[in-house]
Amino acid sequence: MQTTHIEHIGIAVKDLKEAISFYEDVLGLKCYNIEEVEDQKVRTAFFMVGQTKVELLESTSPDGPVAKFIEKRGEGIHHIAFAVKGIEEALEHARKKGVQTIDQQPRKGAEGLDIAFLHPRSTLGVLTELCEDKSK
Ligand code: ZN
């Protein structure tokens, strides 16, 4: 697997507006995109920090995965996303190594990236996202 950098860190928050204020007013970052990803039932806000992004995730539904995450574990780091070259091959490679994957095939995530999740059961407790920007 060719992993180039940490693409983003996903952080589950209860209130997107409040969370954005923290990142802007305290950390001095600028939110450059807010996007709803319907099939994941989340509204996301993005900040660029060097070549890595912070992705804030607010659930749009009480039965969404992020709402359930917060219910169980509270707000906090939800997942880490690694940029890879050749996401299909990367996913296949992980599967061959015995890693349980949440997505069988890459799908479209926020910002038009192709994404796929690896199950935290197979990744030492960290929900791990692989992603590739095929527009580049
Ligand atoms: Zn993500």
Short mmCIF file of N, CA and C and ligand atoms in Angstrom, two decimals:
data_model
loop_
_atom_site.label_atom_id
_atom_site.label_comp_id
_atom_site.label_asym_id
_atom_site.label_seq_id
_atom_site.Cartn_x
_atom_site.Cartn_y
_atom_site.Cartn_z
N MET A 1 0.85 -1.19 0.00
CA MET A 1 0.00 0.00 0.00
C MET A 1 0.88 1.24 0.00
N GLN A 2 0.53 2.19 -0.87
CA GLN A 2 1.31 3.43 -0.89
C GLN A 2 0.51 4.55 -0.21
N THR A 3 0.92 4.83 1.01
CA THR A 3 0.24 5.83 1.82
C THR A 3 1.09 7.09 1.83
N THR A 4 0.53 8.23 1.39
CA THR A 4 1.36 9.41 1.20
C THR A 4 1.33 10.39 2.37
N HIS A 5 0.17 10.56 2.98
CA HIS A 5 0.10 11.48 4.13
C HIS A 5 -1.24 11.32 4.84
N ILE A 6 -1.37 11.99 5.97
CA ILE A 6 -2.68 12.02 6.64
C ILE A 6 -3.52 13.06 5.92
N GLU A 7 -4.57 12.60 5.26
CA GLU A 7 -5.41 13.50 4.48
C GLU A 7 -6.25 14.37 5.41
N HIS A 8 -6.90 13.72 6.38
CA HIS A 8 -7.62 14.50 7.39
C HIS A 8 -7.84 13.70 8.66
N ILE A 9 -8.18 14.45 9.70
CA ILE A 9 -8.59 13.84 10.96
C ILE A 9 -10.05 14.21 11.16
N GLY A 10 -10.89 13.21 11.36
CA GLY A 10 -12.33 13.44 11.53
C GLY A 10 -12.67 13.56 13.00
N ILE A 11 -13.37 14.62 13.36
CA ILE A 11 -13.71 14.86 14.76
C ILE A 11 -15.23 15.00 14.90
N ALA A 12 -15.79 14.16 15.74
CA ALA A 12 -17.25 14.17 15.94
C ALA A 12 -17.61 15.28 16.93
N VAL A 13 -18.54 16.13 16.51
CA VAL A 13 -18.97 17.24 17.39
C VAL A 13 -20.50 17.27 17.46
N LYS A 14 -20.99 17.83 18.57
CA LYS A 14 -22.44 17.92 18.74
C LYS A 14 -22.98 19.12 17.98
N ASP A 15 -22.22 20.21 18.00
CA ASP A 15 -22.71 21.46 17.43
C ASP A 15 -21.65 22.02 16.50
N LEU A 16 -21.91 21.93 15.21
CA LEU A 16 -20.91 22.32 14.20
C LEU A 16 -20.52 23.78 14.33
N LYS A 17 -21.52 24.64 14.57
CA LYS A 17 -21.27 26.08 14.63
C LYS A 17 -20.33 26.43 15.78
N GLU A 18 -20.60 25.80 16.91
CA GLU A 18 -19.77 26.03 18.09
C GLU A 18 -18.35 25.51 17.85
N ALA A 19 -18.27 24.35 17.23
CA ALA A 19 -16.96 23.74 16.97
C ALA A 19 -16.16 24.59 15.99
N ILE A 20 -16.84 25.13 14.97
CA ILE A 20 -16.15 25.99 14.00
C ILE A 20 -15.57 27.21 14.71
N SER A 21 -16.33 27.78 15.63
CA SER A 21 -15.83 28.95 16.38
C SER A 21 -14.54 28.62 17.10
N PHE A 22 -14.47 27.44 17.71
CA PHE A 22 -13.24 27.07 18.41
C PHE A 22 -12.07 27.02 17.44
N TYR A 23 -12.26 26.35 16.31
CA TYR A 23 -11.16 26.21 15.37
C TYR A 23 -10.74 27.54 14.74
N GLU A 24 -11.72 28.43 14.57
CA GLU A 24 -11.40 29.73 13.97
C GLU A 24 -10.87 30.72 15.02
N ASP A 25 -11.58 30.85 16.12
CA ASP A 25 -11.24 31.90 17.09
C ASP A 25 -10.05 31.52 17.95
N VAL A 26 -9.93 30.25 18.30
CA VAL A 26 -8.83 29.85 19.18
C VAL A 26 -7.62 29.39 18.37
N LEU A 27 -7.84 28.52 17.40
CA LEU A 27 -6.70 27.96 16.65
C LEU A 27 -6.32 28.80 15.43
N GLY A 28 -7.17 29.78 15.08
CA GLY A 28 -6.82 30.67 13.98
C GLY A 28 -6.89 30.04 12.61
N LEU A 29 -7.67 28.96 12.49
CA LEU A 29 -7.85 28.33 11.18
C LEU A 29 -9.09 28.92 10.51
N LYS A 30 -9.22 28.64 9.21
CA LYS A 30 -10.37 29.16 8.49
C LYS A 30 -11.16 28.01 7.89
N CYS A 31 -12.44 27.96 8.20
CA CYS A 31 -13.30 26.95 7.60
C CYS A 31 -13.51 27.31 6.13
N TYR A 32 -13.12 26.42 5.23
CA TYR A 32 -13.21 26.77 3.79
C TYR A 32 -14.33 26.01 3.08
N ASN A 33 -14.96 25.06 3.78
CA ASN A 33 -16.02 24.31 3.13
C ASN A 33 -16.94 23.65 4.16
N ILE A 34 -18.24 23.79 3.93
CA ILE A 34 -19.22 23.05 4.73
C ILE A 34 -20.04 22.25 3.75
N GLU A 35 -20.17 20.97 4.03
CA GLU A 35 -20.80 20.08 3.07
C GLU A 35 -21.59 19.00 3.79
N GLU A 36 -22.76 18.68 3.24
CA GLU A 36 -23.54 17.60 3.82
C GLU A 36 -23.31 16.33 3.01
N VAL A 37 -23.01 15.24 3.71
CA VAL A 37 -22.87 13.95 3.03
C VAL A 37 -24.08 13.12 3.45
N GLU A 38 -25.04 13.05 2.54
CA GLU A 38 -26.34 12.49 2.88
C GLU A 38 -26.29 11.04 3.34
N ASP A 39 -25.57 10.19 2.58
CA ASP A 39 -25.60 8.76 2.93
C ASP A 39 -24.87 8.46 4.23
N GLN A 40 -24.06 9.41 4.73
CA GLN A 40 -23.42 9.20 6.04
C GLN A 40 -24.13 9.99 7.15
N LYS A 41 -25.19 10.71 6.75
CA LYS A 41 -25.97 11.50 7.70
C LYS A 41 -25.10 12.44 8.52
N VAL A 42 -24.23 13.15 7.82
CA VAL A 42 -23.38 14.13 8.51
C VAL A 42 -23.30 15.43 7.73
N ARG A 43 -23.06 16.50 8.51
CA ARG A 43 -22.67 17.77 7.94
C ARG A 43 -21.21 17.95 8.34
N THR A 44 -20.38 18.29 7.37
CA THR A 44 -18.94 18.37 7.63
C THR A 44 -18.43 19.79 7.41
N ALA A 45 -17.42 20.15 8.18
CA ALA A 45 -16.76 21.44 8.00
C ALA A 45 -15.27 21.17 7.91
N PHE A 46 -14.61 21.81 6.95
CA PHE A 46 -13.20 21.52 6.69
C PHE A 46 -12.28 22.71 6.97
N PHE A 47 -11.12 22.37 7.51
CA PHE A 47 -10.05 23.34 7.76
C PHE A 47 -8.77 22.75 7.19
N MET A 48 -7.96 23.59 6.58
CA MET A 48 -6.69 23.13 6.04
C MET A 48 -5.60 23.45 7.05
N VAL A 49 -4.75 22.48 7.35
CA VAL A 49 -3.59 22.72 8.21
C VAL A 49 -2.40 22.08 7.52
N GLY A 50 -1.60 22.88 6.83
CA GLY A 50 -0.55 22.31 5.98
C GLY A 50 -1.21 21.49 4.89
N GLN A 51 -0.78 20.22 4.73
CA GLN A 51 -1.43 19.38 3.71
C GLN A 51 -2.49 18.47 4.33
N THR A 52 -2.74 18.68 5.62
CA THR A 52 -3.72 17.85 6.31
C THR A 52 -4.94 18.71 6.65
N LYS A 53 -6.10 18.08 6.62
CA LYS A 53 -7.32 18.79 6.96
C LYS A 53 -7.87 18.31 8.30
N VAL A 54 -8.64 19.18 8.92
CA VAL A 54 -9.48 18.76 10.03
C VAL A 54 -10.90 18.73 9.48
N GLU A 55 -11.57 17.63 9.69
CA GLU A 55 -12.96 17.47 9.23
C GLU A 55 -13.85 17.35 10.46
N LEU A 56 -14.67 18.36 10.70
CA LEU A 56 -15.62 18.27 11.81
C LEU A 56 -16.87 17.60 11.29
N LEU A 57 -17.41 16.70 12.11
CA LEU A 57 -18.59 15.93 11.70
C LEU A 57 -19.73 16.15 12.69
N GLU A 58 -20.83 16.66 12.19
CA GLU A 58 -22.04 16.81 13.01
C GLU A 58 -23.12 15.94 12.40
N SER A 59 -23.78 15.16 13.23
CA SER A 59 -24.81 14.27 12.70
C SER A 59 -26.04 15.08 12.26
N THR A 60 -26.65 14.66 11.17
CA THR A 60 -27.88 15.31 10.72
C THR A 60 -29.10 14.51 11.15
N SER A 61 -28.86 13.38 11.83
CA SER A 61 -29.96 12.53 12.25
C SER A 61 -29.58 11.79 13.53
N PRO A 62 -30.55 11.61 14.46
CA PRO A 62 -30.22 10.94 15.72
C PRO A 62 -29.80 9.48 15.54
N ASP A 63 -30.11 8.88 14.37
CA ASP A 63 -29.71 7.48 14.18
C ASP A 63 -28.49 7.35 13.26
N GLY A 64 -27.84 8.48 12.97
CA GLY A 64 -26.64 8.44 12.12
C GLY A 64 -25.44 7.89 12.88
N PRO A 65 -24.42 7.42 12.15
CA PRO A 65 -23.24 6.84 12.80
C PRO A 65 -22.51 7.81 13.73
N VAL A 66 -22.49 9.09 13.38
CA VAL A 66 -21.78 10.05 14.23
C VAL A 66 -22.58 10.32 15.51
N ALA A 67 -23.90 10.36 15.41
CA ALA A 67 -24.74 10.52 16.60
C ALA A 67 -24.53 9.34 17.54
N LYS A 68 -24.47 8.15 16.97
CA LYS A 68 -24.27 6.94 17.79
C LYS A 68 -22.89 6.95 18.44
N PHE A 69 -21.91 7.39 17.68
CA PHE A 69 -20.55 7.48 18.21
C PHE A 69 -20.52 8.40 19.43
N ILE A 70 -21.12 9.59 19.30
CA ILE A 70 -21.11 10.57 20.39
C ILE A 70 -21.88 10.03 21.60
N GLU A 71 -22.97 9.33 21.33
CA GLU A 71 -23.76 8.76 22.41
C GLU A 71 -22.93 7.77 23.23
N LYS A 72 -22.13 6.98 22.52
CA LYS A 72 -21.33 5.94 23.18
C LYS A 72 -20.05 6.49 23.80
N ARG A 73 -19.37 7.37 23.07
CA ARG A 73 -18.03 7.77 23.49
C ARG A 73 -17.84 9.25 23.71
N GLY A 74 -18.87 10.02 23.45
CA GLY A 74 -18.73 11.47 23.59
C GLY A 74 -18.07 12.09 22.38
N GLU A 75 -17.97 13.41 22.39
CA GLU A 75 -17.32 14.09 21.28
C GLU A 75 -15.83 13.73 21.27
N GLY A 76 -15.22 13.83 20.12
CA GLY A 76 -13.78 13.56 20.07
C GLY A 76 -13.35 13.03 18.72
N ILE A 77 -12.12 12.53 18.67
CA ILE A 77 -11.57 12.03 17.41
C ILE A 77 -12.38 10.81 16.96
N HIS A 78 -12.86 10.89 15.74
CA HIS A 78 -13.75 9.86 15.20
C HIS A 78 -13.00 8.94 14.25
N HIS A 79 -12.19 9.50 13.39
CA HIS A 79 -11.41 8.66 12.47
C HIS A 79 -10.19 9.41 11.94
N ILE A 80 -9.26 8.62 11.41
CA ILE A 80 -8.08 9.18 10.74
C ILE A 80 -8.11 8.71 9.29
N ALA A 81 -7.89 9.64 8.39
CA ALA A 81 -7.93 9.31 6.97
C ALA A 81 -6.55 9.43 6.35
N PHE A 82 -6.12 8.35 5.73
CA PHE A 82 -4.83 8.32 5.05
C PHE A 82 -5.03 8.45 3.55
N ALA A 83 -4.25 9.32 2.93
CA ALA A 83 -4.28 9.42 1.47
C ALA A 83 -3.45 8.29 0.90
N VAL A 84 -4.03 7.55 -0.04
CA VAL A 84 -3.32 6.44 -0.67
C VAL A 84 -3.34 6.61 -2.18
N LYS A 85 -2.40 5.95 -2.82
CA LYS A 85 -2.43 5.90 -4.28
C LYS A 85 -3.05 4.56 -4.67
N GLY A 86 -4.10 4.59 -5.47
CA GLY A 86 -4.75 3.35 -5.89
C GLY A 86 -5.60 2.76 -4.80
N ILE A 87 -6.73 3.40 -4.51
CA ILE A 87 -7.54 2.99 -3.36
C ILE A 87 -8.12 1.58 -3.52
N GLU A 88 -8.47 1.18 -4.74
CA GLU A 88 -9.01 -0.18 -4.94
C GLU A 88 -7.98 -1.22 -4.53
N GLU A 89 -6.74 -1.02 -4.98
CA GLU A 89 -5.66 -1.96 -4.65
C GLU A 89 -5.37 -1.91 -3.15
N ALA A 90 -5.41 -0.71 -2.58
CA ALA A 90 -5.13 -0.56 -1.14
C ALA A 90 -6.16 -1.32 -0.31
N LEU A 91 -7.41 -1.23 -0.72
CA LEU A 91 -8.49 -1.91 -0.02
C LEU A 91 -8.34 -3.42 -0.14
N GLU A 92 -7.99 -3.87 -1.33
CA GLU A 92 -7.77 -5.28 -1.59
C GLU A 92 -6.58 -5.81 -0.77
N HIS A 93 -5.55 -5.00 -0.72
CA HIS A 93 -4.36 -5.34 0.06
C HIS A 93 -4.72 -5.53 1.54
N ALA A 94 -5.49 -4.57 2.07
CA ALA A 94 -5.89 -4.64 3.49
C ALA A 94 -6.69 -5.91 3.74
N ARG A 95 -7.60 -6.21 2.82
CA ARG A 95 -8.44 -7.39 2.97
C ARG A 95 -7.61 -8.67 2.96
N LYS A 96 -6.63 -8.71 2.07
CA LYS A 96 -5.74 -9.88 2.00
C LYS A 96 -4.93 -10.06 3.27
N LYS A 97 -4.70 -8.94 3.96
CA LYS A 97 -3.96 -9.00 5.23
C LYS A 97 -4.88 -9.36 6.39
N GLY A 98 -6.13 -9.64 6.08
CA GLY A 98 -7.06 -10.07 7.12
C GLY A 98 -7.80 -8.94 7.82
N VAL A 99 -7.70 -7.74 7.26
CA VAL A 99 -8.38 -6.59 7.86
C VAL A 99 -9.85 -6.59 7.45
N GLN A 100 -10.71 -6.40 8.44
CA GLN A 100 -12.14 -6.29 8.14
C GLN A 100 -12.42 -4.89 7.62
N THR A 101 -13.06 -4.82 6.47
CA THR A 101 -13.35 -3.51 5.89
C THR A 101 -14.84 -3.21 6.02
N ILE A 102 -15.16 -1.96 6.22
CA ILE A 102 -16.56 -1.55 6.31
C ILE A 102 -17.12 -1.42 4.90
N ASP A 103 -16.32 -0.85 4.01
CA ASP A 103 -16.73 -0.71 2.61
C ASP A 103 -16.07 -1.81 1.77
N GLN A 104 -16.87 -2.47 0.98
CA GLN A 104 -16.32 -3.49 0.09
C GLN A 104 -15.69 -2.85 -1.14
N GLN A 105 -16.26 -1.70 -1.51
CA GLN A 105 -15.76 -0.94 -2.67
C GLN A 105 -15.63 0.52 -2.24
N PRO A 106 -14.68 1.26 -2.83
CA PRO A 106 -14.61 2.69 -2.53
C PRO A 106 -15.91 3.39 -2.93
N ARG A 107 -16.27 4.42 -2.18
CA ARG A 107 -17.46 5.21 -2.51
C ARG A 107 -17.09 6.68 -2.43
N LYS A 108 -18.02 7.53 -2.83
CA LYS A 108 -17.75 8.97 -2.83
C LYS A 108 -17.97 9.55 -1.44
N GLY A 109 -16.97 10.27 -0.96
CA GLY A 109 -17.09 10.95 0.33
C GLY A 109 -17.15 12.45 0.11
N ALA A 110 -16.95 13.20 1.18
CA ALA A 110 -16.95 14.66 1.09
C ALA A 110 -15.81 15.11 0.18
N GLU A 111 -15.98 16.25 -0.42
CA GLU A 111 -14.97 16.87 -1.29
C GLU A 111 -14.64 16.03 -2.51
N GLY A 112 -15.55 15.14 -2.89
CA GLY A 112 -15.36 14.37 -4.12
C GLY A 112 -14.28 13.30 -4.05
N LEU A 113 -13.82 13.00 -2.83
CA LEU A 113 -12.78 11.97 -2.70
C LEU A 113 -13.40 10.58 -2.77
N ASP A 114 -12.61 9.63 -3.26
CA ASP A 114 -13.00 8.23 -3.16
C ASP A 114 -12.52 7.75 -1.80
N ILE A 115 -13.42 7.15 -1.05
CA ILE A 115 -13.08 6.76 0.32
C ILE A 115 -13.52 5.33 0.61
N ALA A 116 -12.88 4.74 1.61
CA ALA A 116 -13.29 3.43 2.11
C ALA A 116 -12.82 3.32 3.56
N PHE A 117 -13.67 2.73 4.39
CA PHE A 117 -13.34 2.61 5.81
C PHE A 117 -12.90 1.20 6.17
N LEU A 118 -11.91 1.13 7.06
CA LEU A 118 -11.48 -0.13 7.65
C LEU A 118 -12.09 -0.20 9.05
N HIS A 119 -12.53 -1.39 9.44
CA HIS A 119 -13.21 -1.52 10.72
C HIS A 119 -12.25 -1.36 11.90
N PRO A 120 -12.65 -0.57 12.92
CA PRO A 120 -11.76 -0.35 14.08
C PRO A 120 -11.38 -1.65 14.80
N ARG A 121 -12.20 -2.69 14.64
CA ARG A 121 -11.88 -4.00 15.23
C ARG A 121 -10.56 -4.54 14.67
N SER A 122 -10.26 -4.17 13.43
CA SER A 122 -9.05 -4.67 12.77
C SER A 122 -7.91 -3.66 12.77
N THR A 123 -8.15 -2.48 13.35
CA THR A 123 -7.14 -1.42 13.22
C THR A 123 -6.78 -0.83 14.58
N LEU A 124 -6.72 -1.69 15.57
CA LEU A 124 -6.32 -1.29 16.92
C LEU A 124 -7.20 -0.17 17.47
N GLY A 125 -8.48 -0.26 17.16
CA GLY A 125 -9.44 0.65 17.78
C GLY A 125 -9.63 1.99 17.09
N VAL A 126 -8.88 2.23 16.02
CA VAL A 126 -9.00 3.53 15.33
C VAL A 126 -9.75 3.33 14.01
N LEU A 127 -10.93 3.93 13.91
CA LEU A 127 -11.64 3.90 12.64
C LEU A 127 -10.73 4.55 11.59
N THR A 128 -10.38 3.78 10.58
CA THR A 128 -9.38 4.22 9.60
C THR A 128 -10.01 4.34 8.22
N GLU A 129 -9.80 5.51 7.63
CA GLU A 129 -10.35 5.78 6.31
C GLU A 129 -9.19 5.84 5.32
N LEU A 130 -9.37 5.19 4.19
CA LEU A 130 -8.42 5.37 3.09
C LEU A 130 -9.09 6.31 2.10
N CYS A 131 -8.33 7.21 1.52
CA CYS A 131 -8.96 8.06 0.52
C CYS A 131 -7.98 8.45 -0.57
N GLU A 132 -8.57 8.75 -1.71
CA GLU A 132 -7.78 9.11 -2.88
C GLU A 132 -8.50 10.22 -3.62
N ASP A 133 -7.75 11.23 -3.97
CA ASP A 133 -8.29 12.32 -4.77
C ASP A 133 -7.95 12.02 -6.23
N LYS A 134 -8.95 11.50 -6.94
CA LYS A 134 -8.67 11.09 -8.32
C LYS A 134 -8.71 12.26 -9.30
N SER A 135 -9.07 13.44 -8.78
CA SER A 135 -9.06 14.61 -9.67
C SER A 135 -7.63 15.13 -9.83
N LYS A 136 -6.71 14.61 -9.00
CA LYS A 136 -5.32 15.11 -9.06
C LYS A 136 -4.47 14.24 -9.98
ZN ZN B 1 -13.24 11.38 6.78
#
